[in-house]
mmCIF file of C-alpha atoms and ligand atoms in Angstrom:
data_model
loop_
_atom_site.group_PDB
_atom_site.id
_atom_site.type_symbol
_atom_site.label_atom_id
_atom_site.label_comp_id
_atom_site.label_asym_id
_atom_site.label_seq_id
_atom_site.Cartn_x
_atom_site.Cartn_y
_atom_site.Cartn_z
ATOM 1 C CA MET A 1 -4.485 10.875 -13.320
ATOM 2 C CA SER A 2 -6.067 14.161 -12.222
ATOM 3 C CA ASP A 3 -4.128 17.296 -11.229
ATOM 4 C CA VAL A 4 -5.093 16.787 -7.618
ATOM 5 C CA GLN A 5 -3.631 13.310 -7.599
ATOM 6 C CA THR A 6 -0.372 14.366 -9.192
ATOM 7 C CA SER A 7 0.052 17.153 -6.648
ATOM 8 C CA ILE A 8 0.122 14.717 -3.700
ATOM 9 C CA ARG A 9 3.586 14.586 -2.208
ATOM 10 C CA ARG A 10 4.752 12.460 0.681
ATOM 11 C CA PRO A 11 5.748 14.673 3.609
ATOM 12 C CA CYS A 12 9.236 15.057 5.028
ATOM 13 C CA ILE A 13 9.510 13.740 8.549
ATOM 14 C CA VAL A 14 10.812 16.226 11.103
ATOM 15 C CA LYS A 15 11.600 15.585 14.754
ATOM 16 C CA VAL A 16 10.225 17.803 17.501
ATOM 17 C CA LYS A 17 11.724 17.113 20.938
ATOM 18 C CA GLY A 18 12.917 13.822 19.479
ATOM 19 C CA ILE A 19 9.494 12.790 18.171
ATOM 20 C CA PRO A 20 9.016 12.320 14.418
ATOM 21 C CA PHE A 21 6.090 14.095 12.768
ATOM 22 C CA PRO A 22 5.080 14.802 9.172
ATOM 23 C CA GLU A 23 6.182 18.346 8.324
ATOM 24 C CA PHE A 24 2.570 19.532 7.968
ATOM 25 C CA ILE A 25 1.965 18.650 11.623
ATOM 26 C CA VAL A 26 5.207 20.282 12.778
ATOM 27 C CA GLU A 27 4.051 23.558 11.213
ATOM 28 C CA LYS A 28 1.070 23.541 13.563
ATOM 29 C CA LEU A 29 2.734 22.553 16.812
ATOM 30 C CA ASP A 30 3.789 26.011 18.003
ATOM 31 C CA ALA A 31 0.285 27.400 17.696
ATOM 32 C CA VAL A 32 -1.183 24.242 19.173
ATOM 33 C CA SER A 33 1.107 24.309 22.216
ATOM 34 C CA GLY A 34 -0.271 27.718 23.185
ATOM 35 C CA PHE A 35 -3.888 26.618 22.805
ATOM 36 C CA CYS A 36 -5.903 27.503 25.863
ATOM 37 C CA PRO A 37 -8.947 25.263 26.287
ATOM 38 C CA ASP A 38 -12.033 26.114 28.236
ATOM 39 C CA PRO A 39 -12.247 24.217 31.545
ATOM 40 C CA SER A 40 -15.414 22.551 30.225
ATOM 41 C CA ASP A 41 -13.664 21.116 27.143
ATOM 42 C CA LEU A 42 -13.061 17.374 26.955
ATOM 43 C CA LEU A 43 -9.818 15.961 25.583
ATOM 44 C CA ILE A 44 -9.604 12.521 23.941
ATOM 45 C CA VAL A 45 -6.020 11.314 23.635
ATOM 46 C CA SER A 46 -4.489 8.214 22.100
ATOM 47 C CA PHE A 47 -1.537 6.849 20.222
ATOM 48 C CA PRO A 48 -2.717 6.515 16.586
ATOM 49 C CA LYS A 49 -4.809 3.437 15.774
ATOM 50 C CA SER A 50 -5.884 2.697 19.332
ATOM 51 C CA GLY A 51 -9.640 3.092 18.852
ATOM 52 C CA THR A 52 -9.803 6.889 18.942
ATOM 53 C CA THR A 53 -12.621 7.254 16.398
ATOM 54 C CA TRP A 54 -14.673 4.633 18.212
ATOM 55 C CA THR A 55 -14.260 6.484 21.515
ATOM 56 C CA GLN A 56 -15.027 9.813 19.842
ATOM 57 C CA GLU A 57 -18.300 8.498 18.417
ATOM 58 C CA ILE A 58 -19.340 7.026 21.769
ATOM 59 C CA VAL A 59 -18.641 10.369 23.457
ATOM 60 C CA ASP A 60 -20.560 12.301 20.808
ATOM 61 C CA LEU A 61 -23.568 10.001 21.211
ATOM 62 C CA LEU A 62 -23.414 10.237 25.005
ATOM 63 C CA LEU A 63 -23.415 14.019 24.754
ATOM 64 C CA HIS A 64 -26.418 13.876 22.406
ATOM 65 C CA ASN A 65 -28.553 11.479 24.365
ATOM 66 C CA GLY A 66 -27.873 8.595 21.966
ATOM 67 C CA ASP A 67 -29.473 10.430 19.068
ATOM 68 C CA ALA A 68 -28.192 8.905 15.809
ATOM 69 C CA GLU A 69 -29.314 11.869 13.703
ATOM 70 C CA SER A 70 -27.327 14.325 15.852
ATOM 71 C CA ALA A 71 -24.243 12.175 15.511
ATOM 72 C CA ARG A 72 -24.709 12.236 11.731
ATOM 73 C CA ARG A 73 -24.777 16.033 11.627
ATOM 74 C CA ALA A 74 -21.206 16.178 10.266
ATOM 75 C CA PRO A 75 -18.079 14.055 9.730
ATOM 76 C CA ILE A 76 -16.295 13.295 12.992
ATOM 77 C CA VAL A 77 -13.434 15.671 12.114
ATOM 78 C CA LYS A 78 -15.925 18.565 12.104
ATOM 79 C CA ARG A 79 -17.740 17.536 15.271
ATOM 80 C CA GLN A 80 -14.601 17.128 17.355
ATOM 81 C CA ALA A 81 -11.485 19.101 16.526
ATOM 82 C CA PHE A 82 -8.294 17.142 15.904
ATOM 83 C CA LEU A 83 -5.852 19.484 17.601
ATOM 84 C CA GLU A 84 -2.811 18.963 15.377
ATOM 85 C CA SER A 85 -4.936 18.198 12.316
ATOM 86 C CA PRO A 86 -3.316 18.349 8.893
ATOM 87 C CA SER A 87 -5.209 20.607 6.491
ATOM 88 C CA PHE A 88 -6.125 17.721 4.181
ATOM 89 C CA LEU A 89 -8.415 16.372 6.929
ATOM 90 C CA LEU A 90 -9.968 19.712 7.673
ATOM 91 C CA LYS A 91 -10.150 22.552 5.215
ATOM 92 C CA GLN A 92 -9.353 24.991 8.021
ATOM 93 C CA SER A 93 -6.973 24.928 10.955
ATOM 94 C CA SER A 94 -8.218 23.101 14.018
ATOM 95 C CA LEU A 95 -7.698 26.275 16.042
ATOM 96 C CA ASP A 96 -10.043 28.138 13.682
ATOM 97 C CA LEU A 97 -12.584 25.336 13.947
ATOM 98 C CA LEU A 98 -12.312 25.493 17.731
ATOM 99 C CA LYS A 99 -13.054 29.233 17.631
ATOM 100 C CA GLU A 100 -16.303 28.451 15.793
ATOM 101 C CA MET A 101 -17.330 25.853 18.370
ATOM 102 C CA THR A 102 -18.925 26.761 21.672
ATOM 103 C CA PRO A 103 -17.534 25.081 24.806
ATOM 104 C CA PRO A 104 -17.868 22.453 26.021
ATOM 105 C CA ARG A 105 -15.970 21.146 22.992
ATOM 106 C CA VAL A 106 -14.506 17.713 22.386
ATOM 107 C CA ILE A 107 -10.918 17.791 21.208
ATOM 108 C CA LYS A 108 -8.839 14.886 19.920
ATOM 109 C CA THR A 109 -5.076 14.647 19.966
ATOM 110 C CA HIS A 110 -2.399 12.027 19.410
ATOM 111 C CA LEU A 111 0.274 14.212 20.996
ATOM 112 C CA PRO A 112 2.426 12.553 23.642
ATOM 113 C CA LEU A 113 2.169 13.993 27.130
ATOM 114 C CA GLN A 114 5.211 16.247 26.821
ATOM 115 C CA LEU A 115 3.745 17.984 23.740
ATOM 116 C CA CYS A 116 0.137 18.188 24.890
ATOM 117 C CA PRO A 117 -0.774 21.845 25.598
ATOM 118 C CA VAL A 118 -0.388 22.553 29.322
ATOM 119 C CA GLY A 119 -3.631 24.532 29.223
ATOM 120 C CA PHE A 120 -5.539 21.243 29.466
ATOM 121 C CA TRP A 121 -3.925 20.515 32.846
ATOM 122 C CA GLU A 122 -3.997 24.104 34.089
ATOM 123 C CA ASN A 123 -7.723 24.213 33.378
ATOM 124 C CA LYS A 124 -8.293 20.740 34.769
ATOM 125 C CA CYS A 125 -10.055 19.592 31.614
ATOM 126 C CA LYS A 126 -11.522 16.132 31.650
ATOM 127 C CA THR A 127 -9.364 13.773 29.604
ATOM 128 C CA ILE A 128 -10.044 10.326 28.189
ATOM 129 C CA TYR A 129 -7.002 8.310 27.183
ATOM 130 C CA VAL A 130 -7.627 5.266 25.018
ATOM 131 C CA ALA A 131 -4.924 2.634 24.834
ATOM 132 C CA ARG A 132 -4.629 -0.561 22.818
ATOM 133 C CA ASN A 133 -2.134 -3.375 23.141
ATOM 134 C CA ALA A 134 1.097 -2.720 21.295
ATOM 135 C CA LYS A 135 0.927 -5.547 18.778
ATOM 136 C CA ASP A 136 -2.594 -4.826 17.536
ATOM 137 C CA THR A 137 -1.840 -1.101 17.437
ATOM 138 C CA LEU A 138 1.228 -1.852 15.331
ATOM 139 C CA VAL A 139 -0.770 -4.030 12.918
ATOM 140 C CA SER A 140 -3.494 -1.412 12.569
ATOM 141 C CA PHE A 141 -0.890 1.315 12.006
ATOM 142 C CA TYR A 142 0.834 -0.829 9.379
ATOM 143 C CA HIS A 143 -2.350 -1.168 7.345
ATOM 144 C CA PHE A 144 -3.182 2.510 7.811
ATOM 145 C CA ARG A 145 0.281 3.408 6.590
ATOM 146 C CA GLY A 146 -0.398 1.477 3.385
ATOM 147 C CA MET A 147 -3.569 3.392 2.595
ATOM 148 C CA ASN A 148 -2.559 6.867 3.836
ATOM 149 C CA LYS A 149 -0.999 8.593 0.847
ATOM 150 C CA MET A 150 -0.158 11.658 2.964
ATOM 151 C CA GLY A 151 2.008 9.657 5.338
ATOM 152 C CA PRO A 152 5.508 8.345 4.853
ATOM 153 C CA GLU A 153 6.051 5.753 2.125
ATOM 154 C CA ALA A 154 4.874 2.267 3.149
ATOM 155 C CA ASP A 155 7.513 0.035 4.764
ATOM 156 C CA SER A 156 8.021 -3.690 4.640
ATOM 157 C CA TRP A 157 6.358 -5.469 7.560
ATOM 158 C CA GLU A 158 9.750 -6.325 9.085
ATOM 159 C CA ASN A 159 10.942 -2.701 8.878
ATOM 160 C CA PHE A 160 7.687 -1.449 10.277
ATOM 161 C CA ILE A 161 8.047 -3.623 13.383
ATOM 162 C CA HIS A 162 11.567 -2.326 13.828
ATOM 163 C CA LYS A 163 10.423 1.300 13.512
ATOM 164 C CA PHE A 164 7.571 0.777 15.965
ATOM 165 C CA MET A 165 9.944 -0.725 18.521
ATOM 166 C CA SER A 166 12.480 2.062 18.140
ATOM 167 C CA GLY A 167 9.908 4.899 18.247
ATOM 168 C CA GLU A 168 10.687 5.979 14.685
ATOM 169 C CA LEU A 169 7.087 6.030 13.481
ATOM 170 C CA VAL A 170 5.231 9.322 13.309
ATOM 171 C CA TRP A 171 3.953 10.402 16.738
ATOM 172 C CA GLY A 172 6.908 8.557 18.219
ATOM 173 C CA SER A 173 7.210 5.794 20.744
ATOM 174 C CA TRP A 174 4.032 3.877 21.626
ATOM 175 C CA TYR A 175 5.775 2.798 24.847
ATOM 176 C CA ASP A 176 6.466 6.364 26.020
ATOM 177 C CA HIS A 177 3.012 7.503 24.927
ATOM 178 C CA VAL A 178 1.028 4.944 26.927
ATOM 179 C CA LYS A 179 3.376 5.222 29.920
ATOM 180 C CA GLY A 180 3.354 9.024 29.954
ATOM 181 C CA TYR A 181 -0.398 9.335 30.406
ATOM 182 C CA TRP A 182 -0.623 6.248 32.631
ATOM 183 C CA GLU A 183 1.781 7.715 35.146
ATOM 184 C CA VAL A 184 -0.198 10.947 35.567
ATOM 185 C CA ARG A 185 -3.691 9.497 35.226
ATOM 186 C CA GLU A 186 -4.586 9.861 38.893
ATOM 187 C CA GLU A 187 -3.183 13.301 39.597
ATOM 188 C CA ARG A 188 -4.742 14.641 36.365
ATOM 189 C CA ASN A 189 -8.034 12.767 36.683
ATOM 190 C CA ILE A 190 -7.591 10.998 33.340
ATOM 191 C CA LEU A 191 -10.025 8.218 32.427
ATOM 192 C CA TYR A 192 -7.671 5.573 31.037
ATOM 193 C CA LEU A 193 -9.566 3.193 28.755
ATOM 194 C CA PHE A 194 -8.462 0.041 27.000
ATOM 195 C CA TYR A 195 -9.591 -0.969 23.513
ATOM 196 C CA GLU A 196 -9.699 -4.589 24.654
ATOM 197 C CA ASP A 197 -12.136 -3.737 27.476
ATOM 198 C CA MET A 198 -14.337 -1.910 24.980
ATOM 199 C CA LYS A 199 -14.384 -4.969 22.748
ATOM 200 C CA GLU A 200 -15.041 -7.297 25.666
ATOM 201 C CA ASN A 201 -17.925 -5.349 27.141
ATOM 202 C CA PRO A 202 -18.875 -2.187 25.250
ATOM 203 C CA THR A 203 -21.864 -1.416 27.471
ATOM 204 C CA ARG A 204 -19.742 -1.486 30.617
ATOM 205 C CA GLU A 205 -17.150 0.835 29.066
ATOM 206 C CA ILE A 206 -19.787 3.213 27.656
ATOM 207 C CA LYS A 207 -21.187 3.486 31.188
ATOM 208 C CA ARG A 208 -17.717 4.211 32.548
ATOM 209 C CA ILE A 209 -17.395 7.074 30.074
ATOM 210 C CA MET A 210 -20.902 8.271 30.931
ATOM 211 C CA ASN A 211 -20.078 8.350 34.658
ATOM 212 C CA TYR A 212 -16.813 10.142 34.037
ATOM 213 C CA LEU A 213 -18.706 12.798 32.074
ATOM 214 C CA ASN A 214 -21.205 13.135 34.946
ATOM 215 C CA LEU A 215 -24.048 12.087 32.679
ATOM 216 C CA SER A 216 -26.903 9.837 33.592
ATOM 217 C CA LEU A 217 -28.612 8.056 30.715
ATOM 218 C CA PRO A 218 -31.055 5.166 30.976
ATOM 219 C CA ASP A 219 -30.023 1.655 29.991
ATOM 220 C CA ASP A 220 -31.995 1.656 26.753
ATOM 221 C CA ILE A 221 -30.025 4.665 25.517
ATOM 222 C CA ILE A 222 -26.742 3.037 26.522
ATOM 223 C CA SER A 223 -27.790 -0.075 24.552
ATOM 224 C CA ARG A 224 -28.623 2.092 21.579
ATOM 225 C CA ILE A 225 -25.204 3.763 21.745
ATOM 226 C CA ALA A 226 -23.551 0.336 21.931
ATOM 227 C CA GLU A 227 -25.506 -0.731 18.840
ATOM 228 C CA LEU A 228 -24.731 2.451 16.893
ATOM 229 C CA THR A 229 -21.030 2.036 17.621
ATOM 230 C CA THR A 230 -20.571 -1.631 16.750
ATOM 231 C CA PHE A 231 -17.723 -2.249 14.353
ATOM 232 C CA LYS A 232 -20.182 -3.075 11.565
ATOM 233 C CA ASN A 233 -22.290 0.026 12.035
ATOM 234 C CA MET A 234 -19.302 2.331 12.275
ATOM 235 C CA LYS A 235 -17.717 0.761 9.207
ATOM 236 C CA GLU A 236 -20.866 1.596 7.223
ATOM 237 C CA ASN A 237 -21.333 5.060 8.706
ATOM 238 C CA PRO A 238 -19.927 7.700 6.317
ATOM 239 C CA MET A 239 -19.606 10.212 9.169
ATOM 240 C CA VAL A 240 -16.992 8.107 10.939
ATOM 241 C CA ASN A 241 -15.476 5.742 8.366
ATOM 242 C CA TYR A 242 -13.349 8.471 6.760
ATOM 243 C CA SER A 243 -14.931 7.967 3.339
ATOM 244 C CA PHE A 244 -15.265 11.774 3.475
ATOM 245 C CA ILE A 245 -11.519 11.910 2.768
ATOM 246 C CA PRO A 246 -10.834 11.530 -0.980
ATOM 247 C CA ASN A 247 -9.475 8.215 -2.166
ATOM 248 C CA HIS A 248 -6.256 9.715 -3.471
ATOM 249 C CA ILE A 249 -5.431 10.634 0.145
ATOM 250 C CA PHE A 250 -6.894 7.695 2.089
ATOM 251 C CA ASP A 251 -6.965 4.890 -0.465
ATOM 252 C CA GLN A 252 -9.556 2.674 1.141
ATOM 253 C CA SER A 253 -9.266 0.181 -1.727
ATOM 254 C CA ILE A 254 -5.926 -0.766 -0.120
ATOM 255 C CA SER A 255 -7.262 -0.928 3.443
ATOM 256 C CA THR A 256 -10.364 0.552 5.013
ATOM 257 C CA PHE A 257 -9.987 3.048 7.855
ATOM 258 C CA ILE A 258 -12.316 0.928 9.980
ATOM 259 C CA ARG A 259 -10.563 -2.238 8.980
ATOM 260 C CA LYS A 260 -10.982 -5.335 11.141
ATOM 261 C CA GLY A 261 -11.651 -4.203 14.694
ATOM 262 C CA GLU A 262 -10.359 -7.255 16.510
ATOM 263 C CA VAL A 263 -8.228 -8.087 19.494
ATOM 264 C CA GLY A 264 -5.459 -10.499 18.533
ATOM 265 C CA ASP A 265 -5.180 -9.762 14.806
ATOM 266 C CA TRP A 266 -1.426 -9.538 15.482
ATOM 267 C CA LYS A 267 -1.391 -13.350 15.458
ATOM 268 C CA ASN A 268 -2.170 -13.209 11.725
ATOM 269 C CA HIS A 269 0.850 -10.976 11.099
ATOM 270 C CA PHE A 270 3.753 -11.743 13.460
ATOM 271 C CA THR A 271 5.864 -14.837 12.886
ATOM 272 C CA PRO A 272 6.739 -16.707 16.111
ATOM 273 C CA GLU A 273 10.281 -15.265 15.869
ATOM 274 C CA GLN A 274 9.054 -11.697 15.396
ATOM 275 C CA SER A 275 6.647 -12.113 18.282
ATOM 276 C CA ALA A 276 9.319 -13.475 20.630
ATOM 277 C CA LYS A 277 11.727 -10.661 19.764
ATOM 278 C CA PHE A 278 8.990 -8.077 20.203
ATOM 279 C CA ASP A 279 7.960 -9.518 23.596
ATOM 280 C CA GLU A 280 11.525 -9.565 24.879
ATOM 281 C CA ASP A 281 11.993 -5.909 23.961
ATOM 282 C CA TYR A 282 8.536 -5.071 25.384
ATOM 283 C CA GLU A 283 9.441 -6.536 28.775
ATOM 284 C CA LYS A 284 12.496 -4.294 28.970
ATOM 285 C CA LYS A 285 10.649 -1.126 27.961
ATOM 286 C CA MET A 286 7.589 -1.727 30.126
ATOM 287 C CA LYS A 287 9.148 -3.378 33.178
ATOM 288 C CA HIS A 288 8.760 -0.380 35.496
ATOM 289 C CA VAL A 289 5.058 0.072 34.874
ATOM 290 C CA ASN A 290 2.247 -2.350 35.222
ATOM 291 C CA ILE A 291 -0.280 -1.291 32.605
ATOM 292 C CA PRO A 292 -2.759 -4.152 32.245
ATOM 293 C CA PHE A 293 -2.656 -4.575 28.477
ATOM 294 C CA ARG A 294 -4.217 -7.686 27.011
ATOM 295 C CA THR A 295 -3.186 -9.125 23.661
ATOM 296 C CA GLN A 296 -6.198 -11.425 23.564
ATOM 297 C CA ILE A 297 -9.578 -11.563 25.253
HETATM 298 P P1 A3P B 1 -7.986 -2.117 12.980
HETATM 299 O O1 A3P B 1 -7.091 -1.514 11.949
HETATM 300 O O2 A3P B 1 -7.285 -3.128 13.824
HETATM 301 O O3 A3P B 1 -9.251 -2.649 12.417
HETATM 302 P P2 A3P B 1 -8.132 5.023 15.389
HETATM 303 O O4 A3P B 1 -9.516 5.502 15.325
HETATM 304 O O5 A3P B 1 -7.413 5.356 16.650
HETATM 305 O O6 A3P B 1 -7.362 5.386 14.165
HETATM 306 O O7 A3P B 1 -8.186 3.430 15.442
HETATM 307 C C1 A3P B 1 -8.546 2.677 14.327
HETATM 308 C C2 A3P B 1 -8.742 1.244 14.767
HETATM 309 O O8 A3P B 1 -9.946 1.153 15.561
HETATM 310 C C3 A3P B 1 -8.949 0.310 13.586
HETATM 311 O O9 A3P B 1 -8.415 -0.954 13.983
HETATM 312 C C4 A3P B 1 -10.463 0.277 13.489
HETATM 313 O O10 A3P B 1 -10.979 -0.796 12.763
HETATM 314 C C5 A3P B 1 -10.814 0.199 14.965
HETATM 315 N N1 A3P B 1 -12.216 0.543 15.213
HETATM 316 C C6 A3P B 1 -12.893 1.629 14.800
HETATM 317 N N2 A3P B 1 -14.176 1.564 15.191
HETATM 318 C C7 A3P B 1 -14.322 0.397 15.852
HETATM 319 C C8 A3P B 1 -15.427 -0.256 16.487
HETATM 320 N N3 A3P B 1 -16.626 0.297 16.514
HETATM 321 N N4 A3P B 1 -15.202 -1.448 17.070
HETATM 322 C C9 A3P B 1 -13.971 -2.001 17.065
HETATM 323 N N5 A3P B 1 -12.897 -1.438 16.485
HETATM 324 C C10 A3P B 1 -13.064 -0.262 15.884
#
């Protein structure tokens, strides 16, 4: 085993305003909270494993007229700053990277609404929120947890479900996350996207993003963007499949970052009992909002 591998240590988990984060994210949150974006900056927000990278790549291609070469200019983490990025993803702080970029910049965050820098709302930045149904998000997160050596130690499947339901996973409660942004989407002009809609009709959703960004691209370019961002093409694209992160950090022999890309994979994981218990709890937590999630298409 090399020195680098032996130096990897699982992070302590620390709560900020009740939300658990790895310690190396907590260290960044003060600076991040004071970040002042340019009004032209675009924010892409999601709970982890909701299709963020997919949305990021679509946005990058839209902003570069569907040009595949432009989108391959650098790994996605260099093209679009991950606001609370740990230093193992980026060899510099995201705030330093942002200083090197000229607005309009595209910025990604997984922060829940209450921790998202207020500067984005004060400056009326455009914001895309991408949401995915709870069960598939949980499954994707579970597999990611297995391969991410910089995250908390992997849990049993049963424990992982429990932690998801009780908001104990890093970045906190999925339920509060999706509800928080849903409730302010109109007043803050947030484009609220669903992973399932993107799977069902990528062209339609790419056009929705294009319109939101006030762009106007011909249909052949939209088709090209849809083709460049298929699951298969993204899985093979080293600029988005996170193969740029060393294997001792993201061990893609355990699970690939771009893993399965399906709606309904939860059916291959949940037992009928686990599913029933999850649904009962879901109804209670989500009863006051009517977010049209779909667990199959
Ligand atoms: P699975 O683990 O279910 O396959 P994020 O980027 O937010 O971390 O989300 C990762 C999830 O999005 C993974 O889900 C990944 O496979 C899926 N994904 C990435 N690119 C995709 C694409 N082009 N089409 C469908 N799903 C995609």
